Amino acid sequence: MSAHHEEAHTGGKKSIPQILFWFVLVFAVPYFVVTSVISLGFSDSKSVPYPASHPEVTAKRIEKVGSVEMKAVDREPKSGEEVYAAQCAACHTAGVAGAPKFGDAGAWAARIKNGYETLLTSALKGKGAMGAQGGGAFNDFEIGRAVVHMANAAGGKLPEPKKPEAAK
Ligand code: HEC
């Protein structure tokens, strides 16, 4: 197989190993990247042993979205204090990862000055070491109540957020 070897070095035809190498790089690597991204994205959804087009799969997906909507519509919204205890206290009580501590006026004053909308956006979408707080067990209105609860415990005078029409 020395003929192949020489050809590779004289810039002639590509050797089989080179072709394989480029094949792997061009096709296989993106394939694995794409499939692993897809499996990551869906890893928290219920795994269903049917092809994606099966009616039961569609039913499961619709059911999932539907139940999220039901949750937001059917139950009484939680108070800021309840949301805080359930989802925010883990970081904000002790000041984990630089979180402004609950009741610490010094840590909150400059943030409160930025206004409720800024604070709410930070909470919903995340900021620095804080991940997004929206889109989980609590709706945006409830996260807003938790923001007000925290800000006002640290010397803020933010009004209670208005209950959105859709959540009634
Ligand atoms: C994983 C820990 C963690 C959790 C859980 C957490 N936070 Fe935070 N929070 C932080 C950190 C860290 C900061 C400081 C971010 C920065 O300024 O870089 C912060 C900052 C904030 C701010 C100030 C944002 C600004 O614009 O200055 C608000 C408001 C806030 N959090 C609200 C909440 C609410 C409401 C919850 C619960 C629904 C919550 N946080 C849950 C870690 C957390």
Coordinates of C-alpha atoms and ligand atoms in Angstrom, one line a residue:
M1 CA 0.0 0.0 0.0
S2 CA 3.0 2.3 -0.4
A3 CA 1.4 3.8 -3.6
H4 CA -1.3 5.4 -1.6
H5 CA 1.2 6.7 0.9
E6 CA 3.3 8.4 -1.7
E7 CA 0.3 9.9 -3.5
A8 CA -0.8 11.5 -0.3
H9 CA 2.5 13.3 0.1
T10 CA 2.8 14.5 -3.5
G11 CA -0.5 16.3 -3.4
G12 CA -2.1 13.8 -5.8
K13 CA -5.2 11.8 -5.0
K14 CA -6.3 11.8 -1.4
S15 CA -5.5 8.6 0.5
I16 CA -8.3 6.5 2.0
P17 CA -7.6 7.6 5.6
Q18 CA -7.7 11.2 4.5
I19 CA -11.0 10.8 2.8
L20 CA -12.4 9.0 5.9
F21 CA -11.1 11.8 8.1
W22 CA -12.8 14.5 6.1
F23 CA -16.0 12.4 5.9
V24 CA -16.1 12.1 9.7
L25 CA -15.4 15.8 10.1
V26 CA -17.9 17.0 7.5
F27 CA -20.8 14.6 8.2
A28 CA -20.4 12.6 11.4
V29 CA -19.3 15.4 13.8
P30 CA -22.2 17.7 12.9
Y31 CA -24.6 14.7 13.0
F32 CA -23.5 13.9 16.6
V33 CA -23.7 17.6 17.7
V34 CA -27.2 17.9 16.3
T35 CA -28.5 14.7 17.7
S36 CA -27.0 15.4 21.2
V37 CA -28.5 18.9 21.2
I38 CA -31.9 17.5 20.2
S39 CA -31.7 14.8 22.9
L40 CA -30.7 17.4 25.5
G41 CA -33.5 19.7 24.5
F42 CA -36.1 16.9 24.9
S43 CA -34.5 15.0 27.8
D44 CA -37.0 16.4 30.3
S45 CA -40.1 15.5 28.3
K46 CA -41.8 12.2 28.8
S47 CA -40.1 9.7 26.6
V48 CA -42.7 8.0 24.5
P49 CA -41.8 4.8 22.6
Y50 CA -43.5 5.8 19.4
P51 CA -42.3 7.6 16.2
A52 CA -42.8 11.4 16.4
S53 CA -45.8 11.4 14.1
H54 CA -47.8 8.9 16.2
P55 CA -51.1 10.4 17.4
E56 CA -50.3 9.5 21.0
V57 CA -47.1 11.5 20.9
T58 CA -49.1 14.5 19.6
A59 CA -51.6 14.0 22.4
K60 CA -48.9 13.9 25.0
R61 CA -47.5 17.1 23.8
I62 CA -50.8 18.9 23.7
E63 CA -51.6 17.5 27.1
K64 CA -48.4 18.9 28.5
V65 CA -48.9 22.4 27.1
G66 CA -52.6 22.3 28.1
S67 CA -51.8 21.4 31.7
V68 CA -49.4 24.3 32.1
E69 CA -52.2 26.7 31.0
M70 CA -54.7 25.0 33.4
K71 CA -52.2 25.5 36.2
A72 CA -52.0 29.2 35.6
V73 CA -55.7 29.7 35.1
D74 CA -57.3 27.4 37.7
R75 CA -55.6 28.0 40.9
E76 CA -55.4 31.1 43.1
P77 CA -52.1 33.0 42.5
K78 CA -49.5 32.4 45.2
S79 CA -48.5 35.4 47.4
G80 CA -45.1 36.9 47.0
E81 CA -44.1 35.5 50.4
E82 CA -45.1 31.9 49.3
V83 CA -43.3 32.2 46.0
Y84 CA -40.2 33.6 47.8
A85 CA -40.2 30.8 50.3
A86 CA -40.6 28.1 47.5
Q87 CA -38.2 29.4 44.8
C88 CA -36.1 32.4 45.9
A89 CA -35.2 31.8 49.6
A90 CA -32.6 29.2 48.7
C91 CA -30.3 31.9 47.3
H92 CA -31.6 35.2 48.7
T93 CA -31.8 34.3 52.4
A94 CA -28.1 33.5 52.7
G95 CA -26.9 35.6 49.7
V96 CA -25.7 32.6 47.7
A97 CA -23.4 33.5 44.7
G98 CA -23.7 37.2 45.5
A99 CA -27.5 37.3 45.6
P100 CA -28.7 40.5 47.4
K101 CA -29.9 39.2 50.8
F102 CA -33.5 39.4 51.9
G103 CA -34.1 42.4 54.1
D104 CA -30.6 43.9 53.3
A105 CA -31.5 47.5 52.4
G106 CA -27.9 48.3 51.5
A107 CA -27.7 45.4 49.0
W108 CA -31.1 46.3 47.5
A109 CA -31.2 50.2 47.4
A110 CA -29.3 50.6 44.1
R111 CA -31.3 47.8 42.5
I112 CA -34.6 49.1 43.6
K113 CA -33.7 52.5 42.0
N114 CA -33.7 50.8 38.6
G115 CA -37.4 50.3 39.0
Y116 CA -39.8 47.4 39.2
E117 CA -39.8 46.5 35.5
T118 CA -36.0 46.1 35.5
L119 CA -36.1 44.0 38.6
L120 CA -38.9 41.9 37.2
T121 CA -37.1 41.3 33.9
S122 CA -34.0 40.3 35.8
A123 CA -36.0 37.8 37.8
L124 CA -37.9 36.4 34.9
K125 CA -35.0 36.1 32.5
G126 CA -32.1 35.7 34.9
K127 CA -29.2 37.9 35.7
G128 CA -25.6 37.0 36.5
A129 CA -25.5 33.9 38.7
M130 CA -29.3 33.9 38.9
G131 CA -31.0 31.7 36.3
A132 CA -34.3 32.6 34.8
Q133 CA -37.1 32.4 37.4
G134 CA -39.9 32.6 35.0
G135 CA -41.4 29.7 33.1
G136 CA -41.3 27.3 36.1
A137 CA -43.9 26.4 38.7
F138 CA -45.0 30.1 39.1
N139 CA -46.4 32.4 36.5
D140 CA -44.9 35.9 35.7
F141 CA -47.5 37.6 38.0
E142 CA -46.4 35.5 40.9
I143 CA -42.7 36.1 40.2
G144 CA -43.6 39.8 40.2
R145 CA -45.2 39.5 43.6
A146 CA -42.0 37.8 44.9
V147 CA -39.9 40.6 43.5
V148 CA -42.1 43.2 45.3
H149 CA -42.0 41.1 48.5
M150 CA -38.2 41.1 48.5
A151 CA -37.7 44.7 47.4
N152 CA -40.2 46.0 50.0
A153 CA -38.6 43.9 52.8
A154 CA -35.4 45.7 52.0
G155 CA -36.8 49.3 52.2
G156 CA -38.5 49.5 48.8
K157 CA -42.0 50.9 48.3
L158 CA -43.1 49.1 45.2
P159 CA -46.8 48.7 44.7
E160 CA -48.3 45.2 44.6
P161 CA -48.3 44.1 40.9
K162 CA -51.7 44.0 39.2
K163 CA -53.3 40.7 38.5
P164 CA -53.2 40.2 34.7
E165 CA -56.6 39.6 33.0
A166 CA -55.5 36.3 31.5
A167 CA -54.8 34.9 35.0
K168 CA -58.3 35.5 36.3
Ligands
HEC1 C1 -29.7 30.4 42.1 C2 -29.8 31.4 43.1 C3 -30.9 32.4 43.0 C4 -32.3 32.1 43.0 C5 -33.0 30.7 43.2 C6 -33.0 33.4 42.9 N1 -32.1 34.4 42.8 FE1 -32.5 36.3 42.5 N2 -30.5 36.8 42.4 C7 -29.5 35.8 42.5 C8 -28.2 36.5 42.3 C9 -26.8 35.9 42.3 C10 -28.5 37.9 42.0 C11 -27.6 39.0 41.7 C12 -27.4 39.1 40.2 C13 -26.5 40.1 39.7 O1 -26.8 41.3 39.9 O2 -25.5 39.8 39.0 C14 -30.0 38.0 42.1 C15 -30.7 39.2 41.9 C16 -32.0 39.3 42.0 C17 -32.8 40.5 41.8 C18 -32.1 41.9 41.4 C19 -32.1 42.0 39.9 C20 -31.5 43.3 39.5 O3 -31.9 43.8 38.4 O4 -30.7 43.9 40.2 C21 -34.1 40.3 41.9 C22 -35.2 41.2 41.7 C23 -34.2 38.8 42.2 N3 -32.9 38.3 42.2 C24 -35.4 38.2 42.4 C25 -35.5 36.8 42.6 C26 -36.8 36.2 42.7 C27 -38.1 36.8 42.7 C28 -36.5 34.8 42.9 C29 -37.4 33.7 43.1 C30 -38.6 33.6 42.2 C31 -35.0 34.7 42.8 N4 -34.5 35.9 42.6 C32 -34.3 33.5 42.9 C33 -29.6 34.5 42.8 C34 -30.8 33.8 42.8

